[in-house]
Coordinates of C-alpha atoms in Angstrom, one line a residue:
X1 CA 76.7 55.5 -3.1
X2 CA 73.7 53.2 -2.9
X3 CA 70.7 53.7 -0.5
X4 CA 70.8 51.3 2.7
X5 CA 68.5 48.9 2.4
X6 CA 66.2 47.9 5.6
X7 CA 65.3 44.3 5.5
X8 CA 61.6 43.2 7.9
X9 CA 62.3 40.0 9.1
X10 CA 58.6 39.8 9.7
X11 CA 55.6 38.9 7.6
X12 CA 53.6 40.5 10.3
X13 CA 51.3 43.5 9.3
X14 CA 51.2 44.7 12.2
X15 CA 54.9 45.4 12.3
X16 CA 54.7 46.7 9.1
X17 CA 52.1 49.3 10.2
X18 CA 54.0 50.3 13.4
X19 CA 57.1 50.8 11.2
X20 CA 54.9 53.3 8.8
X21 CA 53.7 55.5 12.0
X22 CA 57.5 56.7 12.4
X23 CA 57.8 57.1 8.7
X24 CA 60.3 53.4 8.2
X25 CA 58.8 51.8 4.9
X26 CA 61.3 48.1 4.6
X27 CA 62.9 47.9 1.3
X28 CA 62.0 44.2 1.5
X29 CA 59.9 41.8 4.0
X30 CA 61.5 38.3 4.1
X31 CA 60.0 36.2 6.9
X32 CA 62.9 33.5 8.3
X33 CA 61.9 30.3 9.0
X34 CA 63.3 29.0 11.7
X35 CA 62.5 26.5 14.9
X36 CA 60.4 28.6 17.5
X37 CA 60.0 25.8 19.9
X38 CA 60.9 26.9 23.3
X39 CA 63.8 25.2 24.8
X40 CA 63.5 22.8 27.8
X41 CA 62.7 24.7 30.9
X42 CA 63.4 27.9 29.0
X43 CA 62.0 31.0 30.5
X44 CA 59.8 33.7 28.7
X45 CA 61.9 36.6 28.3
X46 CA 65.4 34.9 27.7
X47 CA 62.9 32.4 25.3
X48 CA 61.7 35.9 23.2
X49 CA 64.9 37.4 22.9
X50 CA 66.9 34.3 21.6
X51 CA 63.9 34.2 19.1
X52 CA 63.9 38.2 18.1
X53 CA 67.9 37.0 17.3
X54 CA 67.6 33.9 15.7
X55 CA 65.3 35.4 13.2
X56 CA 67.8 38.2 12.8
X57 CA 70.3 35.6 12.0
X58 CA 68.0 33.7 9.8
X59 CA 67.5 36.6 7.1
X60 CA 69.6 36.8 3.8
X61 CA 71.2 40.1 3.9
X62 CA 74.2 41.8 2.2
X63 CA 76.5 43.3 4.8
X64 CA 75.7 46.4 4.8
X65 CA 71.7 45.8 4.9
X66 CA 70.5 46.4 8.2
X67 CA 67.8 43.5 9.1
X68 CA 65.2 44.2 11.9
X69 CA 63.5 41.1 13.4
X70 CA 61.7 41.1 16.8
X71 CA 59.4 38.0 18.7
X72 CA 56.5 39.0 21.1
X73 CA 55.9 36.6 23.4
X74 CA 52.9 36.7 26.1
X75 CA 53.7 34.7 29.6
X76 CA 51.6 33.5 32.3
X77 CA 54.2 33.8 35.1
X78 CA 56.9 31.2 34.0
X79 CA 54.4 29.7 31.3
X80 CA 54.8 30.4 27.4
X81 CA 51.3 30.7 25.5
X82 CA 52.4 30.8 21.9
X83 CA 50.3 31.2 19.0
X84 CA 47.3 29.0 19.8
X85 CA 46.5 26.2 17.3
X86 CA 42.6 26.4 17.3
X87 CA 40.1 28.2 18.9
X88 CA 39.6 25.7 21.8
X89 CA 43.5 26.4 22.6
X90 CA 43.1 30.2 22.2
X91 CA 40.2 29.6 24.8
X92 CA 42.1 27.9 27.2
X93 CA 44.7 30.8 26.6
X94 CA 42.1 33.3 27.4
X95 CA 40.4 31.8 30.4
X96 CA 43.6 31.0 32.5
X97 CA 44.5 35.2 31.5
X98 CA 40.7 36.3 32.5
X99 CA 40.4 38.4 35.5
X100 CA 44.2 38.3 35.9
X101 CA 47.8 40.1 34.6
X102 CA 49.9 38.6 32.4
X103 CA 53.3 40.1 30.8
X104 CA 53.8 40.5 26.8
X105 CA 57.3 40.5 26.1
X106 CA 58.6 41.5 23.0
X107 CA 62.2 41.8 21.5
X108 CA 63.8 43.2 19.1
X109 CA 66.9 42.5 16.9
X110 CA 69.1 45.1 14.7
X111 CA 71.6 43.1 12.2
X112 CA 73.9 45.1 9.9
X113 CA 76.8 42.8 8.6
X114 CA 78.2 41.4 11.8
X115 CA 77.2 43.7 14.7
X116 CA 73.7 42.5 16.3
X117 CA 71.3 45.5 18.7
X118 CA 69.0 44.4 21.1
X119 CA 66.5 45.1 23.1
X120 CA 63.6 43.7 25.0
X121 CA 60.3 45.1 26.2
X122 CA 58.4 44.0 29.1
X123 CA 54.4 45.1 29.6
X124 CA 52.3 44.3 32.3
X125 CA 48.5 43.9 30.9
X126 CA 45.5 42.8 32.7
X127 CA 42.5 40.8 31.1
X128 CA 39.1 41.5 32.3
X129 CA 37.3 38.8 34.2
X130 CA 35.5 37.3 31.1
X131 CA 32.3 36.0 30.3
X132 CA 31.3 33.0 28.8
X133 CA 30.1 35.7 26.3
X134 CA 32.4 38.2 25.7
X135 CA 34.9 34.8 25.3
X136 CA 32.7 33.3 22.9
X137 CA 32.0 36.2 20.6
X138 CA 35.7 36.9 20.7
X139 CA 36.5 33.7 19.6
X140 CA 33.6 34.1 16.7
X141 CA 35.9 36.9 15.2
X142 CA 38.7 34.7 14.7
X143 CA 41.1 37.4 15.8
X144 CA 42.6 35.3 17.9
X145 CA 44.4 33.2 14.9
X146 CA 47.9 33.9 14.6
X147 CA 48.6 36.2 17.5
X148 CA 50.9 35.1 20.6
X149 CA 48.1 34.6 23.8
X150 CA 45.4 34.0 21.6
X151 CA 44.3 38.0 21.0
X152 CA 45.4 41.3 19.7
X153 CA 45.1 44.7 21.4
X154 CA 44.7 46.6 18.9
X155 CA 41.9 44.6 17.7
X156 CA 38.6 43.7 19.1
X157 CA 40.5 42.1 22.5
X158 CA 41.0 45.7 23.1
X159 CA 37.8 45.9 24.5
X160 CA 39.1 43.1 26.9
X161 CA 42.2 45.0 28.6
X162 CA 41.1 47.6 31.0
X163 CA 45.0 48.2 32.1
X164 CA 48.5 48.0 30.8
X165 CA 51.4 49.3 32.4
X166 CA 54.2 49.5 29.9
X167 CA 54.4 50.3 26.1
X168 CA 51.5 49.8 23.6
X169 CA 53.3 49.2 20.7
X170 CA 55.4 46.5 22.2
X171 CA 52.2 44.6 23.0
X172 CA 51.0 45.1 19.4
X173 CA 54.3 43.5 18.3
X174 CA 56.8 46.5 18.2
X175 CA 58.0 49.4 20.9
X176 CA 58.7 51.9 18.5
X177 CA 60.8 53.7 20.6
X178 CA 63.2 51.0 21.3
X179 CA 63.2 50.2 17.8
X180 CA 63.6 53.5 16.4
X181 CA 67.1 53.6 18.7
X182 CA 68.2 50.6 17.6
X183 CA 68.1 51.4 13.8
X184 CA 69.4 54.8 14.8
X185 CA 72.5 52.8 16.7
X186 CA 72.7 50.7 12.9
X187 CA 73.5 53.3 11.4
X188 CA 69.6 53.8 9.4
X189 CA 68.3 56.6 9.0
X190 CA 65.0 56.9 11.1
X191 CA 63.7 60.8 11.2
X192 CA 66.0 61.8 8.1
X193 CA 63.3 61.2 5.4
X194 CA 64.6 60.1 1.9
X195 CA 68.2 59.1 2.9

């Protein structure tokens, strides 16, 4: 009997990491590449968790490989801010979040052959009021590059969030808790060790 393979359908590091704090190395990483434009009057959450599937979807798999895919998406009331394209977007990002709450959503996606698990996260964070500043040496960093909203908590916009209500991890791009269950439900074998 072979091993069952877990396949990251994520080339983000910072999933990677999250995955290696419960002790889940992925056998492979294969990043889909799909359309993440949000649809027409689409809303945030419904918006992350057709992404989180689609990219679950997307993967090349053998059937009995369980794929794990997941989207984080940050919303400003109905309003989508994706991964901004330069700094002047990622400051436009941070200035219409400063002083205020926004929501990170993120959702995950558990393939093995033709069943699909999901689940979705929702946190609450609030943004310190910011300075001209604290906005422009956050920007100097270049931290902002590549992350949904324009920062990353666990990064030096950490020093920017005074509050979150909700789960850490999901903002950082994966609830482990949620995740954990949902490989648990596949049939993976989170807290057994070397299966």
């Amino acid at each position: 009997m072979t091993k069952m393979r877990l396949i990251l359908g994520s080339g983000s590091p910072r999933r990677r990491d999250l995955l290696a704090q419960i002790g889940v190395v992925a056998d492979d990483i294969r990043p889909p590449d799909i359309d993440e434009t949000p649809l027409k009057n689409e809303l945030p959450r419904p918006y992350c968790a057709r992404m989180a599937r689609e990219k679950a979807l997307a993967v090349r798999a053998d059937s009995d490989d369980v794929v794990l895919s997941a989207d984080t998406t940050v919303a400003l009331g109905r309003r989508i801010l994706g991964k901004p394209a330069d700094a002047g977007e990622a400051a436009q990002f941070l200035l219409a979040m400063s002083g205020r709450r926004h929501t990170v959503i993120t959702a995950v996606a558990v393939r093995r052959g033709d069943r699909l698990w999901e689940r979705d996260v929702v946190t609450t964070v609030r943004m310190k009021r910011l300075s001209d500043e604290e906005l422009n040496a956050y920007l100097a960093t270049g931290d902002w590059q590549g992350k949904a909203g324009g920062y990353g908590i666990q990064g030096p916009a950490g020093a920017l969030i005074p509050w979150i209500q909700g789960s850490f991890t999901a903002v950082v791009g994966l609830p482990l808790c949620e995740t954990a269950g949902l490989l648990q439900a596949a049939g993976y074998p989170v807290y057994q060790g070397d299966a």
